[in-house]
Short mmCIF file of C-alpha atoms in Angstrom, two decimals:
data_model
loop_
_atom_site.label_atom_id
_atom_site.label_comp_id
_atom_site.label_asym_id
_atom_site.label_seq_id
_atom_site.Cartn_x
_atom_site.Cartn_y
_atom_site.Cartn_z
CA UNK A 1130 0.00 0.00 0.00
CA UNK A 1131 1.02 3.33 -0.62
CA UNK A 1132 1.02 5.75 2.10
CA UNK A 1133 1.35 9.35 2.09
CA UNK A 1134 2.96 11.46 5.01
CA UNK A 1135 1.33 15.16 5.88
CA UNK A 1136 2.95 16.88 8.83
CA UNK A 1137 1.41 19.36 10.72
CA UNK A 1138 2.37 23.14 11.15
CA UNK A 1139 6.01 23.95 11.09
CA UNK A 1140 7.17 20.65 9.90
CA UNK A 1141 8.31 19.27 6.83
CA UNK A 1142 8.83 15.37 5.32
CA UNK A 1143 11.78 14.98 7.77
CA UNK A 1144 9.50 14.84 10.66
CA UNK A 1145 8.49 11.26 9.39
CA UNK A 1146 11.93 10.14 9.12
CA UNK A 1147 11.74 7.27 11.44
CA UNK A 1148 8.65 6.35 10.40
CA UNK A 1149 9.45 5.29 6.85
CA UNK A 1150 11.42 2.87 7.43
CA UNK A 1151 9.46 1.05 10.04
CA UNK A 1152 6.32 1.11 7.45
CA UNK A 1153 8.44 0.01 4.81
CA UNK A 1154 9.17 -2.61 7.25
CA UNK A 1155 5.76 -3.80 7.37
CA UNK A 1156 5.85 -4.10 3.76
CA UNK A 1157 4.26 -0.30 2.48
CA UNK A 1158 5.53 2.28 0.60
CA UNK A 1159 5.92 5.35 2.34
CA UNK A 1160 5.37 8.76 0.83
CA UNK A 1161 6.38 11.58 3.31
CA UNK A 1162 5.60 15.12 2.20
CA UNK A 1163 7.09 18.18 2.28
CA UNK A 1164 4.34 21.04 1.61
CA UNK A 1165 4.58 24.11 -0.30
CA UNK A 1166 5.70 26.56 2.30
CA UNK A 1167 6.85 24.10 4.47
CA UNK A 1168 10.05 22.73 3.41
CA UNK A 1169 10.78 24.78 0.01
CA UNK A 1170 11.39 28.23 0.71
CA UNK A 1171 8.17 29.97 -0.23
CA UNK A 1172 6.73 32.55 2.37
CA UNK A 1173 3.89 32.98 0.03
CA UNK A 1174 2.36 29.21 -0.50
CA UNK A 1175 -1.18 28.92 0.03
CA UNK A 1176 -3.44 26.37 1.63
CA UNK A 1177 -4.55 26.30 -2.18
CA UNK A 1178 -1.03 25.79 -2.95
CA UNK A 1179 -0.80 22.85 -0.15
CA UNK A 1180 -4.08 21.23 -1.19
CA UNK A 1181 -2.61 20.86 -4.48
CA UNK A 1182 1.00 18.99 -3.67
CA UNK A 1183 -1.56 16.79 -2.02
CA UNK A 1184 -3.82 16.03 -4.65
CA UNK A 1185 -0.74 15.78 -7.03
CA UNK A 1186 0.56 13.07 -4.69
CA UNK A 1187 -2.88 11.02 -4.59
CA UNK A 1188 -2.59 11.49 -8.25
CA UNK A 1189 0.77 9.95 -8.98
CA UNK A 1190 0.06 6.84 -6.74
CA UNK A 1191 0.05 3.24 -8.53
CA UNK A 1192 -3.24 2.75 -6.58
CA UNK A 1193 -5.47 4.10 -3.82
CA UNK A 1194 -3.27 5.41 -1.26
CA UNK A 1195 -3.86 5.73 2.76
CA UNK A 1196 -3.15 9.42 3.37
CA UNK A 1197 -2.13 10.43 6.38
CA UNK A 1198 -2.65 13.85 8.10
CA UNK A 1199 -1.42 15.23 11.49
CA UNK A 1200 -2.84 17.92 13.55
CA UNK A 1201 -3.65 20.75 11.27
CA UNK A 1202 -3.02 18.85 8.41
CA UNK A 1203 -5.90 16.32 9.48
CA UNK A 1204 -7.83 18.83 7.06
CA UNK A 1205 -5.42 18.63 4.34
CA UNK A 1206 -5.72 14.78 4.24
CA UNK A 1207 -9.76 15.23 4.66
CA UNK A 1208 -9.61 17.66 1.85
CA UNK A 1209 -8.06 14.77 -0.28
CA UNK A 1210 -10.40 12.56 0.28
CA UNK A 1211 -13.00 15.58 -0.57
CA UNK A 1212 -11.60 15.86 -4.05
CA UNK A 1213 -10.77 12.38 -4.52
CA UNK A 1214 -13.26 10.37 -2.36
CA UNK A 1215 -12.98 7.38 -5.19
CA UNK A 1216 -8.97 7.41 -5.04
CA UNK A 1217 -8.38 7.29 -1.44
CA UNK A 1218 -8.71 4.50 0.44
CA UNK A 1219 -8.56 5.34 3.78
CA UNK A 1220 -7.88 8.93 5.70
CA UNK A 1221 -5.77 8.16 8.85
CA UNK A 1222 -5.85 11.61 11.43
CA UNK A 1223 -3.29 11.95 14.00
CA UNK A 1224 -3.81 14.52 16.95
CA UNK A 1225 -6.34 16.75 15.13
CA UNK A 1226 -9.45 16.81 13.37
CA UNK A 1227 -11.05 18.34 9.91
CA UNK A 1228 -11.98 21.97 10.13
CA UNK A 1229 -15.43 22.60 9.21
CA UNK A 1230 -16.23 24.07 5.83
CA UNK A 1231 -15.65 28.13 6.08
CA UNK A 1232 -13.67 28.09 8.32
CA UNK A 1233 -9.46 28.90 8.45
CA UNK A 1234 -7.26 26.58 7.86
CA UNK A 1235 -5.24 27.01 11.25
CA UNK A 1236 -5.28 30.42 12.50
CA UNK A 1237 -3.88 29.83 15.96
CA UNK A 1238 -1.40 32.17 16.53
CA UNK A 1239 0.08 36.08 15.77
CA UNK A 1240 1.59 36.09 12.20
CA UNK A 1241 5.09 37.86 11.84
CA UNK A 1242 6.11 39.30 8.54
CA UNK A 1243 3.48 37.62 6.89
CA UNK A 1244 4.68 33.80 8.29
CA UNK A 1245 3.45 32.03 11.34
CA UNK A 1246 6.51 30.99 13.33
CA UNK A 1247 5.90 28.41 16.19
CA UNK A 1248 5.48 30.17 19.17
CA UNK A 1249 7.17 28.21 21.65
CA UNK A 1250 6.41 25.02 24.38
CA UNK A 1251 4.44 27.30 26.13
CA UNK A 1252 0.93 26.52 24.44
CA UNK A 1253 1.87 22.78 24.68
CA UNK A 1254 2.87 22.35 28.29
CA UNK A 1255 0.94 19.20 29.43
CA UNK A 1256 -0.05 16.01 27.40
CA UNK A 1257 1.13 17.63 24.02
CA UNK A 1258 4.90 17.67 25.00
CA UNK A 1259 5.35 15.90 27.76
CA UNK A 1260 6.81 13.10 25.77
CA UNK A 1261 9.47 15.48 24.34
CA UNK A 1262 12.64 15.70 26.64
CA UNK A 1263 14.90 19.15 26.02
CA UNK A 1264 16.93 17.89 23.94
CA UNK A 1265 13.69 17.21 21.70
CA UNK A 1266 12.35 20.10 22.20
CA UNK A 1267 15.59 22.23 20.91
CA UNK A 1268 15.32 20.32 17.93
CA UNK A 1269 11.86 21.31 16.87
CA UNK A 1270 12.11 23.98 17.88
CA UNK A 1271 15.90 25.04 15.79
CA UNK A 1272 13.99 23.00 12.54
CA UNK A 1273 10.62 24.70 13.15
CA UNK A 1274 9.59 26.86 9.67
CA UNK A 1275 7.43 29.27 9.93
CA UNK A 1276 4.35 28.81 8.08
CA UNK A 1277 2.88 31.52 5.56
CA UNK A 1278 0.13 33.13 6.20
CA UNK A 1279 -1.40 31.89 3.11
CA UNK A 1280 -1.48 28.68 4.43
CA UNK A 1281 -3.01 29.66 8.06
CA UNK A 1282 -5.57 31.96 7.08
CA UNK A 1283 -6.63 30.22 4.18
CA UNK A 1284 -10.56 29.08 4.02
CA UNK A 1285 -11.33 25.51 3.96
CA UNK A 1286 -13.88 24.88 1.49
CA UNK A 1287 -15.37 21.15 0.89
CA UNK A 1288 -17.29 20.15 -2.26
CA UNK A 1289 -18.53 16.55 -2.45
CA UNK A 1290 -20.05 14.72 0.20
CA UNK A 1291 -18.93 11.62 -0.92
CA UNK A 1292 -15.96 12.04 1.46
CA UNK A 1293 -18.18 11.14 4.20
CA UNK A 1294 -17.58 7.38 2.19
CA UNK A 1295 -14.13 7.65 2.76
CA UNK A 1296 -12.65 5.40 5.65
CA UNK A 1297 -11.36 7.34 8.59
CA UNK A 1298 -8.69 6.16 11.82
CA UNK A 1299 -8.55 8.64 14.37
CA UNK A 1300 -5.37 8.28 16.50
CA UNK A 1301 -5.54 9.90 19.15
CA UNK A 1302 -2.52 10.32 20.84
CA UNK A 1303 -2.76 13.51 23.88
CA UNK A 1304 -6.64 12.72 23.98
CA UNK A 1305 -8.46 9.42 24.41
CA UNK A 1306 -10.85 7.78 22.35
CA UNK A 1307 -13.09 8.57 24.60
CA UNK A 1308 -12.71 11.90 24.46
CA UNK A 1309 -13.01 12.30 20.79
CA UNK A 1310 -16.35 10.24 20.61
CA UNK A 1311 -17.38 12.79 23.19
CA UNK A 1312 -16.14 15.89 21.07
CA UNK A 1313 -17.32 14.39 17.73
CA UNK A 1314 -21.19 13.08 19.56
CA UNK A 1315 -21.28 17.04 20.71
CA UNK A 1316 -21.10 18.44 17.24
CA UNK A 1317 -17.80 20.22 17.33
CA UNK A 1318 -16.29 18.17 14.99
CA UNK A 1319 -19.63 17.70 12.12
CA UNK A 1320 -17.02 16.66 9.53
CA UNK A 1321 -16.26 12.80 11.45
CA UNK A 1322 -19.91 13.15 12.56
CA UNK A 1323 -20.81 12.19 8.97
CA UNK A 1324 -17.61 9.77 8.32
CA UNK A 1325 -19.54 6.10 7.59
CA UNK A 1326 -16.45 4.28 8.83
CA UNK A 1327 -14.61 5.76 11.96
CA UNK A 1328 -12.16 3.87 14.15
CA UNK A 1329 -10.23 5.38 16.93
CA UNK A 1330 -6.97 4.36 18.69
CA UNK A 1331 -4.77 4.86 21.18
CA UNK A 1332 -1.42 5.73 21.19
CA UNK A 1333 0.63 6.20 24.83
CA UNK A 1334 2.35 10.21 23.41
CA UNK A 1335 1.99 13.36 23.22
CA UNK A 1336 1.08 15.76 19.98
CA UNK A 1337 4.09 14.43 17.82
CA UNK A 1338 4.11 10.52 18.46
CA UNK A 1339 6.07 10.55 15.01
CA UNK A 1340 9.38 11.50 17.30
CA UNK A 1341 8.68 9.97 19.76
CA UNK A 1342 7.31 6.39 19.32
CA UNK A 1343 7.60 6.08 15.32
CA UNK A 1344 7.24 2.18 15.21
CA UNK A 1345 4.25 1.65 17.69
CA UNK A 1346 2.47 5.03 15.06
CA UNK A 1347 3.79 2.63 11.67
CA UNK A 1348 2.12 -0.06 13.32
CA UNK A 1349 -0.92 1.89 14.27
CA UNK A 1350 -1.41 3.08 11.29
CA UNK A 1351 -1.34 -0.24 9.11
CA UNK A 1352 -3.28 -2.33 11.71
CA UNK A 1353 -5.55 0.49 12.70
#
């Protein structure tokens, strides 16, 4: 199976570095991605722009690919399987969930010169990092890129409601599954509300299990 890689905010395809090779190990081809604005250079990408490197990825796959997103770029893999709900065959989310149509992208925090550069362990004290010993966290932080401004106040727009076909594993890695059958039964997230299939797991990290326990996440995501 082919599997595409979408990092979150601030990363690019080397955040999946150790996961690769452990789902190649299982026997999968692994994609990792390295978005428009994320990883090139450009301070002027758009989500538009990001949406499309995904789509072009889908595209190019032998057959129908498991796409992968993580935390804000849960909605990029959700978008794929908007615009390609018969070529995708499964959306996997880690740590986030599909904005709702209308709504930005991931307008979370202040923009500077036009890019939004993380903004430090402060808003992830707790569950998120807790997993990520200083040495980790210097790391991220020195490879963090900031992310244009394009990209986080871009509007998420959905168009065919066959995604709701699409496959979904949630894994939830800060949060239960509990939890998120709580959040997604109270209608704050309507877009797995409507999924047909949904499966949740577990997995024992914080916000970025792909540092921190890449082979348990390869596994995860195959067997999930």
């Amino acid at each position: 199976m082919d599997i595409l890689l979408i990092g979150g905010l601030w990363l690019d395809g080397s955040a999946w570095d150790e996961v690769v090779p452990a789902l190649e190990a299982l026997g999968h081809h692994a994609v990792p991605l390295t978005l428009p604005g994320q990883g090139d250079g450009s301070t002027t990408a758009t989500l538009d722009d990001q949406v499309a490197a995904v789509l072009a990825a889908v595209d190019a796959a032998p057959g129908k690919p498991l796409v992968v997103g993580h935390s804000a770029a849960c909605t990029l893999a959700w978008l794929a399987a908007d615009a390609r709900p018969d070529k995708v065959a499964k959306v996997a989310l880690i740590g986030g969930f599909p904005t709702s149509d209308g709504k930005p992208y991931a307008d979370f925090f202040e923009l500077v010169d036009g890019v939004m550069p993380f903004p430090g362990w402060e808003p992830f004290e707790g569950p998120d990092s807790a997993d990520l010993d200083e040495d980790a966290r210097r790391s991220f932080t020195a490879a963090a890129i900031p992310v244009p401004a394009g990209v986080a106040k871009g509007v998420v727009h959905y168009a065919d409601q066959h995604r709701s076909t699409v496959p979904v594993l949630l894994v939830c890695p800060e949060f239960t599954p509990a939890q998120a059958r709580e959040w997604i039964a109270s209608g704050d997230v309507p877009e797995l509300a409507a999924a047909k299939q949904l499966d949740l797991v577990d997995i024992d990290s914080g916000h970025w299990p792909m540092l921190t326990k890449p082979v348990e996440l390869a596994r995860l995501l195959v067997e999930g």
